[in-house]
Structure formats: C-alpha cells, structure tokens
Amino acid sequence: MFLKAAVNGGRSRTEHPTVPVTAEQIAADTAAVLAAGADVVHFHVRTPDGGQSIRPDALAEVLHAIRATAPDAVVGTTTGLWTCSGPEERYELVKSWDVLPDFASVAFCEEGATETAELVVERGMVLESAVWTMDDVPALLASPTLHHNVRILIEPVEEDPEEAVTAARAMAERILAAGVTCPILYHGEGATVWPLVRAAAEDGHQARIGFEDGTTLPDGTAATDNAALVRAVRELTGN
C-alpha cells in the first residue's frame, strides 16, 4: 500500500510532545518516517506562535532543512486557506514561492481552489486535490487540472467511523465513475483514522497516517512518534 505520512498539520506539542514544529524537527521526522516505511511526506510550515504559514521564506527554510537531511525525500505541503487571509493572498503567496515542494495539496471545498490548482501545475509542482464531502466533488470533476493530479485525497468530515468509511467510498465511487484514473487516497481524523486506513487497504487505495490526523495506535495507546504510526500501518496491512 502506498502510504503518505502527514507529520504535523496544526497539532501542538501540548497535544503530543514529539509533534515536529521547527524546520529541523520536520526534517528529522521526514527522514524517520521514510525509514519506517512511508512513501512520501506531507508537512505544514509552523510559526513560532504555533500557527501555520505558506509564506515563501518560511517554506524555503523547511524545504532546505529537509533536503539537507533527507535529499531523496518526496515532500509536499498544504495550500489551505487557514494559512493566510483568503484566496487572493493564497494565490499571491503560492505564486511567490521560490523554493518549491515536490507536490502541493488543494482542497476543493475552498474558494479559489480551481485557480490555485492551476497555479500549482503551472509552476511545475505535482498536484493532489482533496474533497471533504460529496458537495466538493462536482467542482473537482469540472476542474481543468483534474487529470493532472497525482492522487485524489478523500477526507470525510464525518466523526463516526462507519459513516466516514461509507462517505469515503461513496465519493470514491463517484470520482472513479467519472473516468478519473489517478490513485485515490483515504484519510481520517481522530476516531476515523484507523477505520479509513483499513478501508483503504480493503479497497486497494492509498492511505495517510501521522500526527496531523491522530496520535494513537490501532489499540488506542499513544504513539511515541510519527514513525511508530507508520510502522503500525505496515504491520496492520502486511505491506
């Protein structure tokens, strides 16, 4: 199974003491999760006050640290609107990135997603697009970048595990029925993390794990670090 490690998101060190937040910590975690069995790594640039950023200088600092520590790593970051004041600023910030990640994620639940996805492709990055609910799917399917995606991320918002799995499968069915041929990736949050990992394995899709999504192992105990979560997926799925 293809596995992405999402090493931090907006999670704080008060939630888990080993969440990587500095450039050096993100770089070290990138190397660790790849050694544990992750295929690619997704990170969010963090600010000293615990926030998130897509400013070019902050992104460049993290990417330089990663490439000095794990030069062969394939890494990506977010373009989420919560990192800036809105779609206009997001577009200008992504346009001004001078050190580029290998891939960038665009959520089609957000205003300006189509334009941002086009910019990601235009700038030479690999695109992955995300949908959170069935309401996001039409915009994704109508996007001019649809067939440029390396993968489609399905991130159901349902908090109940069974409902989340059902929603993910319904979105995947609709996307595949539209002729999309790139891989599909499921991932959850909190209580839905492990049910969606299992569903991804059952359905032949990709999966994601890491502190951005949850901090516990399949048995409910706290993971020591992101690498432990990656190893747990490999043990659970047998690959």
XYZ file of C-alpha atoms in Angstrom:
239
model
C 0.000 0.000 0.000
C 1.199 3.494 -0.886
C 1.437 5.445 2.368
C 1.758 9.165 2.963
C 2.977 10.446 6.325
C 1.357 13.716 7.439
C 3.729 14.656 10.200
C 2.263 17.712 11.903
C -0.676 19.678 10.474
C -1.766 22.178 13.090
C -1.236 19.879 16.059
C 0.595 21.387 19.015
C 3.242 19.957 21.314
C 0.773 20.200 24.177
C -1.287 17.577 22.323
C 1.758 15.374 21.768
C 5.320 16.198 22.859
C 7.032 14.929 19.694
C 4.989 16.799 17.076
C 7.599 18.357 14.731
C 7.199 22.131 14.506
C 10.601 23.652 13.705
C 12.318 23.224 10.346
C 14.902 20.932 11.917
C 12.266 18.810 13.658
C 10.234 18.465 10.450
C 13.370 17.446 8.565
C 14.318 14.850 11.184
C 10.782 13.441 11.214
C 10.772 13.272 7.422
C 13.852 11.062 7.489
C 12.413 8.936 10.301
C 9.042 8.229 8.686
C 10.624 7.369 5.363
C 12.926 4.920 7.128
C 9.861 3.446 8.860
C 8.086 2.782 5.559
C 6.326 5.946 4.370
C 6.465 6.678 0.636
C 6.022 10.458 0.707
C 5.716 13.121 3.398
C 3.233 15.960 3.853
C 4.091 18.793 6.246
C 2.728 22.160 7.328
C 5.099 25.056 7.943
C 4.664 26.209 11.535
C 5.171 29.643 13.033
C 6.729 30.375 16.436
C 3.288 31.098 17.906
C 2.023 27.668 16.837
C 0.220 28.849 13.720
C 0.659 27.735 10.122
C 2.105 29.556 7.138
C 2.664 29.309 3.391
C 4.938 32.348 3.239
C 7.803 31.720 0.799
C 10.603 32.437 3.280
C 9.168 30.104 5.918
C 8.512 27.362 3.376
C 12.015 27.678 1.965
C 13.537 27.267 5.432
C 11.745 23.967 5.963
C 12.486 22.645 2.480
C 16.185 23.485 2.786
C 16.304 21.629 6.118
C 14.526 18.599 4.674
C 16.747 18.422 1.612
C 19.878 18.701 3.722
C 18.683 15.846 5.952
C 16.788 13.613 3.512
C 17.823 14.663 -0.007
C 15.810 11.932 -1.758
C 12.573 12.622 0.113
C 9.438 13.431 -1.881
C 7.629 16.072 0.148
C 4.566 18.243 -0.157
C 2.714 20.935 1.719
C -0.697 22.485 2.062
C -2.265 25.474 0.350
C -5.075 25.625 2.923
C -6.881 28.936 3.291
C -6.401 28.837 7.063
C -2.716 29.672 6.460
C -3.494 33.153 5.084
C -6.166 35.855 4.834
C -8.066 34.418 1.863
C -7.929 33.132 -1.720
C -6.305 36.247 -3.168
C -3.421 36.237 -0.704
C -3.048 32.471 -1.078
C -2.682 32.816 -4.843
C -0.032 35.513 -4.472
C 1.888 33.557 -1.837
C 1.984 30.351 -3.885
C 2.965 32.414 -6.924
C 5.879 33.840 -4.930
C 7.284 30.531 -3.669
C 10.921 30.481 -4.717
C 11.777 27.053 -3.287
C 9.188 24.530 -4.384
C 7.923 21.366 -2.705
C 7.584 18.274 -4.874
C 3.791 18.390 -4.568
C 1.093 20.629 -3.121
C -2.424 19.888 -1.900
C -5.505 21.892 -2.871
C -8.852 21.367 -1.134
C -11.855 21.745 -3.415
C -14.080 22.731 -0.503
C -12.295 26.107 -0.517
C -12.904 29.264 -2.528
C -10.299 29.719 -5.257
C -9.352 26.043 -5.394
C -9.517 25.834 -9.202
C -7.202 28.805 -9.676
C -4.765 27.575 -7.042
C -4.651 24.099 -8.582
C -3.920 25.637 -11.984
C -1.103 27.688 -10.434
C 0.425 24.620 -8.776
C 0.569 22.842 -12.133
C 1.759 25.950 -13.985
C 4.624 26.370 -11.529
C 5.814 22.801 -12.131
C 4.725 21.183 -8.896
C 2.811 17.913 -8.744
C -0.836 18.446 -7.777
C -3.019 16.492 -5.403
C -6.610 17.629 -4.957
C -8.815 16.954 -1.947
C -12.540 16.567 -1.366
C -14.172 16.552 2.049
C -17.828 15.941 1.157
C -19.853 14.890 -1.845
C -20.666 18.575 -2.392
C -16.985 19.167 -3.302
C -16.888 16.501 -5.993
C -18.575 18.416 -8.855
C -16.032 21.268 -8.619
C -13.190 18.755 -8.640
C -14.584 16.912 -11.657
C -15.100 20.203 -13.531
C -11.597 21.480 -12.808
C -9.216 21.875 -15.783
C -6.473 20.257 -13.697
C -8.463 17.091 -12.939
C -6.229 14.811 -14.992
C -3.031 16.442 -13.712
C -3.487 15.039 -10.207
C -1.008 12.545 -8.838
C -3.777 11.425 -6.470
C -7.183 12.493 -5.192
C -7.459 12.843 -1.426
C -10.765 11.851 0.151
C -11.064 13.339 3.634
C -14.563 12.662 5.026
C -15.731 15.020 7.750
C -17.992 12.509 9.499
C -16.874 11.795 13.070
C -18.496 8.374 13.278
C -16.112 5.742 11.844
C -18.753 3.764 9.941
C -20.262 6.916 8.484
C -16.816 8.198 7.475
C -15.963 4.977 5.655
C -19.328 4.997 3.885
C -18.835 8.617 2.825
C -15.307 7.962 1.570
C -16.445 5.017 -0.503
C -19.347 6.984 -1.978
C -17.037 9.817 -3.020
C -14.522 7.397 -4.486
C -17.238 5.635 -6.467
C -18.455 8.887 -7.978
C -14.934 10.078 -8.825
C -13.953 6.797 -10.459
C -17.244 6.630 -12.362
C -16.326 9.986 -13.903
C -13.269 8.436 -15.513
C -10.582 9.547 -13.080
C -7.630 7.178 -13.346
C -5.169 8.563 -10.787
C -4.937 6.875 -7.376
C -7.416 7.615 -4.596
C -6.227 8.201 -1.022
C -8.424 7.920 2.073
C -7.620 9.527 5.367
C -9.469 10.338 8.546
C -9.098 12.292 11.744
C -9.246 11.165 15.343
C -11.556 8.182 15.685
C -11.810 7.681 11.908
C -8.063 7.367 11.214
C -7.686 3.620 11.584
C -11.053 2.631 10.080
C -10.122 4.610 6.964
C -6.650 3.049 6.818
C -8.330 -0.364 6.892
C -10.885 0.702 4.283
C -8.128 1.986 2.002
C -6.358 -1.362 2.243
C -9.590 -3.249 1.541
C -10.461 -1.027 -1.437
C -6.986 -1.008 -2.991
C -6.463 2.712 -2.377
C -3.677 4.771 -0.834
C -3.656 5.819 2.820
C -2.303 8.523 5.090
C -1.128 8.446 8.693
C 0.592 10.851 11.045
C 0.170 13.344 13.839
C -1.836 15.707 11.637
C -4.638 13.131 11.692
C -4.249 11.349 15.020
C -1.814 10.385 17.746
C -2.907 6.888 18.740
C -2.055 3.399 17.566
C -4.723 0.883 16.477
C -5.079 -0.382 20.059
C -5.797 3.138 21.331
C -2.476 3.711 23.055
C -0.445 6.826 22.346
C 2.171 6.551 19.593
C 5.656 7.589 20.601
C 6.213 9.410 17.331
C 5.184 9.584 13.665
C 7.476 6.698 12.765
C 5.586 4.436 15.165
C 2.342 5.282 13.355
C 3.893 4.431 10.000
C 5.191 1.110 11.303
C 1.728 0.346 12.689
C 0.159 0.803 9.259
C 2.716 -1.519 7.683
C 2.056 -4.136 10.355
C -1.720 -3.754 10.066
C -1.833 -4.026 6.287
C 1.015 -6.509 5.890
C 2.804 -4.371 3.301
